[in-house]
Amino acid sequence: MKILLIHSEGVEVVKNKQATSNPQDFPEKVIKMDGLVLVAYVSVEDQDTYDTDMIAKQGAQVIEDAILQISGFPEKIRQENEEVRAHNKKIESKTIKGNLRNLKELIKDPEMYRVDKILVYPWAHLSKFLSNEANAMEVCPKIAQILKDRGIEAGFSPFGWYKSFKINCIGHEIAEMYRDVKLYIQPEEHITNAEFKILFPSGEEENIEFDDNKNIKPLENIKDEDFFLFIKSELGSKREDKSVEPVHISVMKDFELVDFDPNSDKGIFRWYTKGMIMKNLIKNFIEDRLIDYGALLIDTPIMYTVKNKKLTAQTARFPARTYWVESGRDRFLLRFASDFLLFDMVSKMNLKSHYFPLRLYEFEQYDFRREMEGELSGLRRLRGFTMPDLHTLCKDLNLAVEEFIKQYKLIRDLESDLGIESNVVFRTTKEFYKDNKEWIVKLLKSENKSALLELWEDRYYYFVLKFERTVLSAQNRTATLATNQIDVESSLEYMVDNEGVKRQKYDIKFTDDDGKQKYPIILHNSPTGGVERILWGLIESAIKNKDKIVPGFRTWLSPIQVRIITISDEQTQYAEKLLDIISKESYRADFDDRNETIGKKIRQAEVEWIPYVIIIGKKEQENQEISVRKRLIGKPFGPKKATVEQFKNWKLSQLLEMLENDSKSFPKYKLPKPLRKFSTKVYFRK
């Protein structure tokens, strides 16, 4: 909805001739309002008609806020002038240095800053994405009635008529205002009555309590400092210190993985070649595992209409965080998840009981969520991202729990193979937790982990259980990677909210073996979190633990797996032969053929976290052997802070065997030829 607000000395509207085939019934020929009138010109848009009562309430609130803004303006100026006088007094007394400031004067007499009446006027010219007439016709009368119910004198101009009008804009500082009102479905509040606990793998619990300043009181049974920092970050302030740049940003730039692009929106990144290698490896890795797990692959469009009420029911929960795309006389939203079109697709399927559990996987190459600019933080929180997304339809809640347990293990194994260490969160109702604690504890015991519990009195959203795995950054800030939710609502035909209003859902149903129609339970599982978050987690964790653990990426995921170094140019031919053999085996190797000292070349490989470095000297060339430095990635430092394990007099076949062991059951990806030698290497950053 778009609203143009004009503060006028009186207003007069004359109804002339009908403009539509079914104009609004309105007996009066002339509408005349005296006094100080706030005229609200309203364009009702396509998405608004999801619920005309809801958008009318929002529109009425915007108008009421404008009334308060106008009536409070003289007092606002008075307060600002008091601050100016106090400032000038300090200047004159030489208490502070600076320039004198001028007092502000109201354009009009203070008595003109009030609103006596409201006229709500349907005005199609503020948007080209208008609602249909039947629904749009309802909105202005509803806004006027809501304002009347709040004690404000209000009327409306009829819809569907040609009208002439006289308006006399007062012309003060805020006599003309414009508002863009996004349809917003307010989710149920739950945080205020939530309880937080620590659940230990033994099944014991410890309550988390807060002092008067909302700081966490000491936890007697928590000995692990990182676990306490995770709890503190999850339950404390979510604000990040913007004066300190997250450490992963310099690494992602220096490694030429990912970078900011000044020509795009903030929070949308460009990917360089080595970053794309990692991105595609992660894609192929997850896809292979999920195919083996039993998932079917799908791909849905990245944009969708706002005219489908099933879709609007979800997207209207996040109106300020959506991107709009115009196409002719239609407009679309860029998705922030695949749920919308996937569920709409499934609702049109003839689901069979033997399909379940039906696992549908999409690698969402493009998702968009317009985070507030102050919330953006490198790869941790951004606006354009890539999301692996698995949705599983289960026949009933018991089978959904069985599937959830399997997917818990799937997530755990995926993170382990990526080299990610995470903490666990369960968010659920007290009733569900009481009935299901036994298997939750078994999951924690299986990896000897404690978990943060958030328990609610009642279910506040579409899921009855939400599970998260979070990673702690070098600045001790958490972010969620993998998630899984047990959705008991989206498949239904509709839900009734707290006000008794029916909210349309996706109406996904199947006929069970007993002949009855039923609605499946849906698991929402992002098995690793977004690809950008994975990279964020890997880099931040590596830097956070760099004094204890050798930083780096797993061999299968490293952009460069093998670096070949020669002591002199005499070994170049042998080095190129080895490079060719390794590359043909689909391992990513490069040759540092620069005219630099061996020490400098080794240091460069160290800085780049290269898993294997081959060193070739005269002896190695003569014996057709190699010396190998294997980086201790993810392991404690060796003696004297050594970051590598060294092997001499090796045959190339021994290295290839070690590479095969590191890469077994993982995807391979070739290194483009220009990056295989330093002499031909392309640098994207100056």
mmCIF file of C-alpha atoms in Angstrom, residues 32 40 51 68 90 112 169 187 335 345 372 425 478 538 540-541 598 602 605 675:
data_model
loop_
_atom_site.group_PDB
_atom_site.id
_atom_site.type_symbol
_atom_site.label_atom_id
_atom_site.label_comp_id
_atom_site.label_asym_id
_atom_site.label_seq_id
_atom_site.Cartn_x
_atom_site.Cartn_y
_atom_site.Cartn_z
ATOM 1 C CA LYS A 32 -17.037 18.677 2.341
ATOM 2 C CA ALA A 40 -4.729 10.298 2.854
ATOM 3 C CA ASP A 51 -6.015 -9.692 4.016
ATOM 4 C CA LEU A 68 0.946 12.544 16.160
ATOM 5 C CA LYS A 90 28.399 27.319 26.372
ATOM 6 C CA MET A 112 -2.008 25.070 12.467
ATOM 7 C CA CYS A 169 -2.208 22.349 1.361
ATOM 8 C CA PRO A 187 4.597 -13.556 14.235
ATOM 9 C CA ARG A 335 13.120 -15.708 -2.859
ATOM 10 C CA MET A 345 4.485 -27.677 -6.454
ATOM 11 C CA MET A 372 19.526 -4.158 7.441
ATOM 12 C CA VAL A 425 20.782 -25.705 20.052
ATOM 13 C CA THR A 478 27.944 -17.195 16.923
ATOM 14 C CA LEU A 538 35.982 -22.534 8.329
ATOM 15 C CA GLU A 540 36.889 -17.877 11.509
ATOM 16 C CA SER A 541 37.417 -21.168 13.367
ATOM 17 C CA ILE A 598 63.416 -21.776 -1.554
ATOM 18 C CA ILE A 602 57.993 -22.325 1.354
ATOM 19 C CA ALA A 605 52.913 -21.989 0.678
ATOM 20 C CA LEU A 675 46.585 -21.139 -12.307
#
